[in-house]
Coordinates of C-alpha atoms in Angstrom, one line a residue:
M1 CA 44.8 77.3 342.7
A2 CA 41.4 75.5 344.7
P3 CA 38.8 78.1 345.7
L4 CA 39.6 78.2 350.1
V5 CA 36.9 76.9 351.4
R6 CA 35.5 78.0 354.7
P7 CA 33.6 75.8 357.9
P8 CA 29.8 75.9 357.9
G9 CA 29.2 79.0 360.0
P10 CA 25.7 82.1 360.9
K11 CA 24.9 84.2 357.3
N12 CA 27.2 86.8 356.6
R13 CA 25.0 90.0 356.3
G14 CA 26.1 92.5 354.3
I15 CA 29.4 94.6 355.3
V16 CA 29.0 93.9 359.2
G17 CA 29.5 90.7 358.3
N18 CA 28.6 89.2 362.2
F19 CA 28.8 90.7 364.8
P20 CA 27.7 89.2 368.5
M21 CA 29.7 90.5 370.6
G22 CA 27.1 93.5 369.9
S23 CA 24.3 91.4 370.3
P24 CA 22.2 91.6 373.0
D25 CA 23.5 88.5 374.5
P26 CA 27.0 86.6 373.3
L27 CA 27.4 84.4 375.5
G28 CA 24.0 82.6 374.8
L29 CA 25.0 83.4 370.2
Y30 CA 27.9 81.5 370.9
A31 CA 27.0 78.9 372.6
R32 CA 23.9 78.5 369.8
W33 CA 26.1 78.2 367.9
A34 CA 28.5 76.0 368.8
R35 CA 25.6 73.7 369.5
Q36 CA 24.2 74.1 365.2
Y37 CA 27.0 74.1 364.1
G38 CA 30.1 71.8 365.4
D39 CA 33.8 72.2 366.4
I40 CA 34.6 74.5 364.4
F41 CA 32.4 77.6 362.6
Y42 CA 32.9 80.5 360.4
Y43 CA 32.3 83.5 360.9
R44 CA 32.4 87.1 359.4
A45 CA 33.1 90.5 361.7
F46 CA 34.0 93.4 359.8
H47 CA 36.7 92.7 358.1
R48 CA 38.2 89.7 360.0
H49 CA 37.9 86.1 359.9
I50 CA 37.1 84.7 362.1
Y51 CA 38.0 80.2 363.0
F52 CA 35.6 79.3 366.2
L53 CA 36.9 76.4 367.6
N54 CA 35.5 74.0 370.1
H55 CA 37.2 70.8 370.6
P56 CA 40.1 69.6 372.7
D57 CA 42.3 68.7 369.6
L58 CA 41.6 71.4 367.9
L59 CA 42.4 74.1 371.0
K60 CA 45.1 71.7 371.4
Y61 CA 46.6 72.6 368.2
V62 CA 46.4 76.7 368.4
L63 CA 48.1 76.7 372.3
V64 CA 50.2 73.7 372.4
T65 CA 51.3 71.7 369.4
H66 CA 52.0 75.2 367.1
H67 CA 50.9 78.6 369.8
Q68 CA 54.3 80.1 367.5
G69 CA 51.8 80.6 364.8
F70 CA 49.6 81.9 366.6
I71 CA 49.1 85.4 368.6
K72 CA 47.4 87.2 371.4
G73 CA 44.4 88.5 369.3
E74 CA 42.7 91.7 369.3
A75 CA 42.0 92.1 373.3
V76 CA 45.2 92.6 374.2
R77 CA 45.8 94.4 371.6
F78 CA 43.4 96.8 372.1
N79 CA 44.8 97.5 375.6
R80 CA 48.0 97.8 375.0
R81 CA 48.3 101.1 376.3
I82 CA 47.6 99.6 380.2
F83 CA 49.7 96.9 379.9
G84 CA 52.0 97.3 377.2
N85 CA 54.3 95.4 376.7
G86 CA 54.5 93.5 379.7
L87 CA 53.6 88.9 380.0
L88 CA 50.6 89.3 379.0
T89 CA 50.9 91.4 375.5
N90 CA 54.8 90.3 374.8
E91 CA 55.0 88.1 372.3
G92 CA 58.3 86.0 371.3
D93 CA 61.8 85.6 372.6
S94 CA 61.3 88.5 375.0
W95 CA 58.3 87.0 376.2
M96 CA 60.5 84.5 376.9
Q97 CA 62.7 86.5 378.8
Q98 CA 60.0 88.2 380.6
R99 CA 58.6 85.2 381.9
R100 CA 61.7 83.3 383.0
L101 CA 62.6 85.9 385.2
I102 CA 59.4 85.8 386.8
Q103 CA 58.3 82.1 386.7
P104 CA 59.8 81.5 390.5
A105 CA 58.0 84.1 391.9
F106 CA 55.0 81.9 391.5
G107 CA 56.1 78.0 391.9
R108 CA 54.6 77.1 395.1
R109 CA 57.7 78.2 397.3
S110 CA 57.6 80.9 396.2
I111 CA 54.0 80.9 397.2
E112 CA 53.1 78.6 400.3
P113 CA 54.3 81.9 403.0
Y114 CA 51.9 84.3 400.6
G115 CA 49.1 82.3 402.4
E116 CA 49.3 84.0 405.6
I117 CA 48.8 86.9 404.1
M118 CA 45.9 86.1 402.5
V119 CA 44.7 85.0 405.0
A120 CA 45.4 88.0 406.9
Y121 CA 43.6 90.7 404.5
T122 CA 40.8 88.3 404.7
E123 CA 39.6 88.7 407.8
R124 CA 40.8 92.3 408.3
M125 CA 38.0 92.9 405.1
V126 CA 36.1 90.8 407.2
A127 CA 35.5 92.5 411.1
T128 CA 33.7 95.5 409.4
W129 CA 31.2 93.3 408.3
R130 CA 27.8 92.4 410.0
D131 CA 24.9 90.9 410.1
G132 CA 22.2 91.1 408.0
E133 CA 24.6 93.7 405.5
V134 CA 24.3 94.1 401.8
R135 CA 27.0 94.4 399.7
D136 CA 28.0 94.1 396.8
I137 CA 30.8 91.3 397.3
H138 CA 32.0 92.1 393.3
Q139 CA 33.7 94.6 395.0
D140 CA 34.9 93.1 398.6
M141 CA 36.7 90.9 396.0
M142 CA 38.4 93.2 393.6
R143 CA 39.3 95.4 396.8
L144 CA 40.6 92.9 399.3
G145 CA 42.6 90.9 395.2
L146 CA 44.2 94.1 394.3
E147 CA 45.6 94.3 398.8
I148 CA 46.6 90.8 398.2
V149 CA 49.1 90.8 395.3
A150 CA 50.6 94.5 396.2
K151 CA 51.7 93.0 399.3
V152 CA 52.7 89.9 398.5
L153 CA 54.0 90.7 395.6
F154 CA 55.4 94.1 395.8
N155 CA 55.6 94.2 399.7
V156 CA 53.3 97.3 399.9
E157 CA 50.6 98.5 401.0
I158 CA 47.4 99.7 398.9
T159 CA 44.7 100.1 401.0
A160 CA 44.4 103.7 400.7
E161 CA 44.8 103.5 396.2
T162 CA 41.9 100.6 395.6
D163 CA 38.5 102.6 395.5
R164 CA 41.1 104.9 392.7
V165 CA 42.3 101.6 391.4
S166 CA 38.9 99.8 391.1
A167 CA 37.2 102.8 389.4
A168 CA 40.2 103.2 386.9
L169 CA 39.7 99.5 386.2
N170 CA 35.5 99.5 386.0
T171 CA 35.6 101.9 383.1
L172 CA 38.9 100.0 381.5
M173 CA 36.5 97.4 381.1
E174 CA 33.3 98.9 380.7
L175 CA 35.2 100.3 377.0
S176 CA 36.1 97.1 375.9
S177 CA 33.1 95.3 376.0
G178 CA 31.1 94.9 373.0
G179 CA 33.0 96.2 369.3
R180 CA 35.4 98.8 371.0
M181 CA 37.6 96.2 370.4
L182 CA 37.6 95.8 367.3
L183 CA 38.0 99.5 366.0
P184 CA 40.5 100.9 363.8
P185 CA 43.2 102.2 365.9
I186 CA 42.2 105.7 363.9
L187 CA 39.2 106.4 365.7
R188 CA 41.0 105.3 369.0
R189 CA 42.7 108.7 369.6
L190 CA 39.5 110.4 368.1
P191 CA 38.6 113.2 371.1
T192 CA 35.0 110.9 371.9
P193 CA 33.2 111.2 376.0
G194 CA 34.9 107.2 376.0
N195 CA 38.3 107.0 374.2
L196 CA 39.2 110.5 376.9
R197 CA 37.0 108.5 379.5
F198 CA 39.4 105.6 378.7
R199 CA 42.8 107.2 378.8
H200 CA 41.9 109.0 382.5
A201 CA 41.7 106.0 384.4
A202 CA 45.2 105.0 381.5
R203 CA 46.2 107.7 383.7
E204 CA 44.7 106.9 386.6
L205 CA 46.9 103.1 386.6
D206 CA 49.9 105.5 385.3
D207 CA 50.7 107.0 388.9
V208 CA 49.4 104.2 391.5
V209 CA 52.2 102.1 389.5
Y210 CA 54.8 104.6 389.1
G211 CA 53.9 105.8 392.7
L212 CA 54.7 102.1 393.7
I213 CA 58.4 102.0 392.0
R214 CA 59.1 105.6 393.3
K215 CA 58.3 104.8 396.4
R216 CA 60.8 101.8 397.1
R217 CA 63.0 103.5 394.9
A218 CA 63.1 106.0 398.0
N219 CA 62.9 103.8 400.5
G220 CA 65.9 101.7 399.5
E221 CA 64.2 98.4 401.1
T222 CA 65.9 94.4 399.8
A223 CA 62.6 92.8 399.8
G224 CA 62.8 89.4 398.8
D225 CA 60.0 90.3 396.8
L226 CA 59.8 90.7 392.3
L227 CA 59.4 94.0 392.7
H228 CA 62.9 94.1 393.8
A229 CA 63.9 91.5 391.3
L230 CA 62.7 93.8 388.8
L231 CA 64.4 96.5 389.8
E232 CA 67.5 94.7 390.3
V233 CA 67.0 92.9 387.0
Q234 CA 67.1 96.6 385.9
R235 CA 70.0 98.1 387.9
Q236 CA 72.4 95.4 386.3
G237 CA 71.4 96.0 383.0
T238 CA 70.1 92.7 382.3
G239 CA 67.7 92.6 379.3
A240 CA 68.6 96.8 379.3
M241 CA 64.9 96.5 381.4
T242 CA 64.1 100.5 380.5
D243 CA 61.2 102.5 383.1
E244 CA 58.5 102.3 380.8
Q245 CA 58.6 98.4 380.4
L246 CA 59.7 98.1 384.4
R247 CA 55.7 99.7 384.4
D248 CA 54.4 97.9 381.9
E249 CA 55.5 93.7 384.7
V250 CA 54.3 95.6 387.0
M251 CA 50.6 97.1 385.6
T252 CA 50.6 93.4 384.0
L253 CA 50.5 91.3 387.5
L254 CA 49.1 94.0 389.8
L255 CA 45.9 94.3 387.8
A256 CA 46.3 91.2 386.4
G257 CA 47.0 88.9 389.6
H258 CA 44.5 90.2 391.2
E259 CA 41.4 89.9 388.3
T260 CA 40.8 86.1 387.8
T261 CA 40.7 85.0 391.4
A262 CA 38.4 88.1 392.0
I263 CA 36.2 87.4 390.2
S264 CA 35.9 83.9 390.0
L265 CA 35.9 84.0 394.4
S266 CA 32.8 86.6 393.0
W267 CA 31.1 84.1 391.4
T268 CA 31.1 81.0 393.4
W269 CA 29.8 83.3 395.6
Y270 CA 27.0 83.6 393.6
L271 CA 26.3 80.3 393.2
L272 CA 26.3 79.1 397.1
A273 CA 24.1 81.7 397.4
Q274 CA 21.6 79.4 395.2
H275 CA 22.8 76.1 396.1
P276 CA 22.3 75.2 400.0
E277 CA 23.3 71.6 399.0
V278 CA 26.2 72.6 398.4
E279 CA 26.7 74.9 401.9
R280 CA 25.7 72.5 403.8
K281 CA 29.2 70.2 402.2
L282 CA 31.2 73.1 402.5
W283 CA 30.2 74.0 406.0
S284 CA 30.7 70.4 406.8
E285 CA 34.6 69.7 405.1
L286 CA 35.5 72.9 407.0
Q287 CA 33.5 72.6 410.7
Q288 CA 35.6 69.0 410.1
V289 CA 38.3 70.0 409.2
L290 CA 39.6 73.4 410.4
K291 CA 37.8 73.2 413.6
G292 CA 37.4 77.3 413.3
K293 CA 40.8 77.6 413.1
S294 CA 42.0 80.4 410.2
P295 CA 43.3 78.7 407.0
T296 CA 47.3 77.8 406.2
P297 CA 48.7 76.1 402.6
D298 CA 48.8 72.5 405.3
D299 CA 44.7 72.8 405.2
L300 CA 44.5 73.3 401.2
P301 CA 45.2 69.2 400.9
R302 CA 42.5 68.5 403.4
L303 CA 40.3 70.9 402.2
P304 CA 39.3 69.0 399.0
Y305 CA 35.5 69.4 399.0
T306 CA 36.6 73.1 399.0
E307 CA 38.3 73.2 396.2
R308 CA 35.6 71.2 393.9
V309 CA 33.7 74.3 394.8
V310 CA 36.1 76.6 393.5
K311 CA 36.9 74.7 390.1
E312 CA 33.3 74.3 389.9
A313 CA 32.5 77.5 390.0
M314 CA 35.5 77.9 387.0
R315 CA 33.8 76.2 385.3
L316 CA 29.7 77.8 384.7
Y317 CA 31.8 80.9 385.2
P318 CA 34.8 81.1 383.6
P319 CA 36.6 84.5 384.3
A320 CA 38.5 85.0 380.9
W321 CA 35.3 83.7 379.1
A322 CA 37.6 83.2 376.0
I323 CA 40.9 83.1 374.2
V324 CA 41.9 85.1 371.3
R325 CA 44.7 84.6 368.8
N326 CA 44.9 85.8 365.1
S327 CA 47.2 83.2 363.1
L328 CA 50.5 83.6 361.5
I329 CA 50.7 80.5 359.2
N330 CA 48.5 79.4 356.7
S331 CA 47.3 76.0 358.4
E332 CA 45.0 72.6 358.4
I333 CA 42.6 72.8 362.0
G334 CA 39.3 71.0 361.6
G335 CA 39.9 69.6 358.9
Y336 CA 39.8 73.7 356.6
Q337 CA 42.7 75.2 355.9
V338 CA 42.6 78.1 357.6
P339 CA 45.0 81.0 356.4
A340 CA 47.6 83.1 357.9
G341 CA 45.8 86.5 359.3
A342 CA 42.9 84.6 360.5
T343 CA 41.0 85.6 363.6
I344 CA 40.8 82.4 366.6
V345 CA 38.9 81.9 368.8
M346 CA 38.4 79.5 372.0
S347 CA 35.5 80.1 374.5
Q348 CA 35.4 78.7 377.7
W349 CA 32.3 79.5 378.4
V350 CA 30.9 77.1 375.6
M351 CA 33.5 74.7 376.2
H352 CA 33.1 74.0 379.8
R353 CA 29.1 74.0 379.3
D354 CA 29.4 71.2 376.3
P355 CA 27.5 68.2 376.7
R356 CA 29.5 66.1 374.6
Y357 CA 33.1 66.3 378.3
Y358 CA 29.8 67.1 381.1
H359 CA 26.4 66.1 383.3
E360 CA 24.1 67.9 383.6
P361 CA 26.8 71.0 382.4
E362 CA 24.0 74.0 383.7
R363 CA 24.3 72.4 386.9
F364 CA 26.6 73.9 389.9
N365 CA 27.8 70.1 390.8
P366 CA 31.1 70.5 392.4
D367 CA 30.9 66.4 392.6
R368 CA 32.1 65.9 389.9
W369 CA 35.8 66.6 390.1
E370 CA 36.2 63.9 392.5
G371 CA 38.7 61.6 391.3
K372 CA 37.9 62.6 388.1
A373 CA 40.2 63.9 385.0
T374 CA 38.9 66.5 382.0
S375 CA 39.4 65.6 378.3
G376 CA 42.4 67.3 377.9
L377 CA 42.3 70.7 376.9
A378 CA 37.5 70.4 378.0
Y379 CA 38.7 72.2 381.5
F380 CA 40.7 75.7 380.4
P381 CA 40.2 78.6 382.7
F382 CA 43.9 79.6 383.0
G383 CA 44.2 78.4 379.2
G384 CA 47.0 76.4 378.0
G385 CA 50.2 75.6 376.4
P386 CA 53.9 77.4 377.2
R387 CA 51.2 80.5 377.9
T388 CA 48.6 79.1 380.3
C389 CA 48.3 81.6 382.8
I390 CA 52.2 82.1 385.2
G391 CA 49.9 82.5 388.9
A392 CA 47.4 79.3 387.7
S393 CA 48.1 77.8 391.7
F394 CA 48.3 81.8 393.4
A395 CA 44.9 82.6 392.2
T396 CA 43.5 79.1 393.1
M397 CA 45.6 78.9 397.0
E398 CA 44.9 81.5 397.7
A399 CA 41.0 81.2 396.6
V400 CA 40.5 78.1 398.4
L401 CA 42.2 80.7 401.5
V402 CA 39.9 83.3 400.6
L403 CA 36.5 80.9 400.1
S404 CA 37.5 78.7 403.7
T405 CA 38.2 82.1 405.6
I406 CA 35.0 83.6 405.3
A407 CA 32.3 80.9 404.6
Q408 CA 33.2 80.0 408.2
K409 CA 32.5 83.3 409.5
Y410 CA 29.1 85.0 406.9
Q411 CA 26.5 82.5 405.2
M412 CA 25.9 84.7 402.1
R413 CA 22.5 84.6 399.8
V414 CA 21.8 87.8 396.7
A415 CA 19.5 90.8 397.6
E416 CA 15.8 90.0 396.9
G417 CA 15.4 91.8 393.0
F418 CA 18.8 92.5 392.4
P419 CA 19.8 91.5 389.1
V420 CA 23.0 89.7 388.9
E421 CA 24.2 89.0 385.1
P422 CA 27.5 88.5 382.9
I423 CA 29.1 90.1 381.2
P424 CA 32.1 89.5 378.0
T425 CA 34.7 92.1 378.7
I426 CA 38.5 91.1 379.3
T427 CA 36.9 89.0 381.9
L428 CA 34.3 87.6 382.2
R429 CA 32.4 90.1 385.2
P430 CA 29.1 91.0 387.2
R431 CA 27.4 93.7 384.6
H432 CA 25.8 95.5 388.4
G433 CA 28.1 94.0 390.2
I434 CA 26.9 90.9 392.6
K435 CA 24.2 91.7 395.9
V436 CA 24.7 90.0 398.3
V437 CA 23.0 89.6 401.9
L438 CA 25.0 88.8 405.2
T439 CA 24.1 86.2 407.7
S440 CA 26.9 85.7 410.4
R441 CA 27.2 82.3 411.2
S442 CA 27.7 81.0 415.1
W443 CA 29.8 78.3 415.1
S444 CA 28.3 75.8 417.9
Q445 CA 24.9 76.5 416.6
A446 CA 25.9 75.7 413.0
S447 CA 27.5 72.3 414.5
V448 CA 24.0 71.7 416.1
R449 CA 21.8 72.7 412.1
E450 CA 24.2 70.3 410.5
T451 CA 25.0 68.1 413.1
Q452 CA 20.9 67.5 413.0
A453 CA 20.7 67.4 408.9
P454 CA 18.7 64.4 407.3
R455 CA 22.0 62.6 405.3

């Protein structure tokens, strides 16, 4: 049998091999390796053999045409204590059954009525803001996203629980960074300070989610939301959904359902704060289309630049910065034999900044999307193939509505001397949050400034 020929890649160092997630700048390191070694490169991290893919055709092989041969990787399995066997973590026929059950809640006709709630909750939050105030806009977006998802999917007010959920989620994300997700399962059971914090955070989330379920059962409400549909499935015995499975689905949708949008909006505000020329164009469109009124889903087709701002922010700072799959099959990818058991990594952060697909890739330029489609999976903020994020349309609509609601009322600038640094946990969060200074907009004064601005 011929020896396995691996792709080029960084030199492995002893028993460790290479450990990018333990480096001070893992995102920069991955990008440098991609430039140096090309469309596919290999490295070993302890006992794991990792193949890193950097071409849309190779991504298509794993995510689309041969997706059944690849399952979710370590990062997701590491967090199975949180998400259980919900839609994010499940595989095979069981996953397909769950997807079919939940999909109708995210269809276009289903999500459009949510727009009114998204805007109302945003306006309620903004009403508490003050001119000149310094705020952590990341935490604001996280709280807002959590409250919106709880209301529109489960018809519950979670305002009193947002700080509790946010604190627990912050702990989980902190303890999912670096190389912790690569630890053998036995080490995660040891009573170390980090493991104890992780378990406490998990119990906090369990209390909140089981509380939501108990409250709905107690009041017997028959609202036509997703929680009602899940409870009906359990009541009728369809698919034999247990209490634990119900908890897993609610937990997955509650947490994953707000994280992507909240992070996307956080980075959008950060980019707008540094690019006044983009902010001016955004403001001009909002003036012309909305004229100071609250946005609705009917306005979305008339806000193309606002949507391009969101899309471009998700290119530069994709909430999901990488997708990891474990190979179940022997396959040929990029001219190399990839054995079963290998780990496959595909990074939105790396692909979205590839100069082969994006002119001036480091530049924040929403106009690059005007009348232009991407090349296959060169842009994949929501993943690709059958496991594309079920809430992609929901997240995009929410991001545009929240952005247009807030941008009509406030301008933001990053607080002086405040460091902003992306940290690749399961998602791409700002390590220290994003502190901004608010400046309230005066509609008449802003209109005069924009009218007099050089074209």
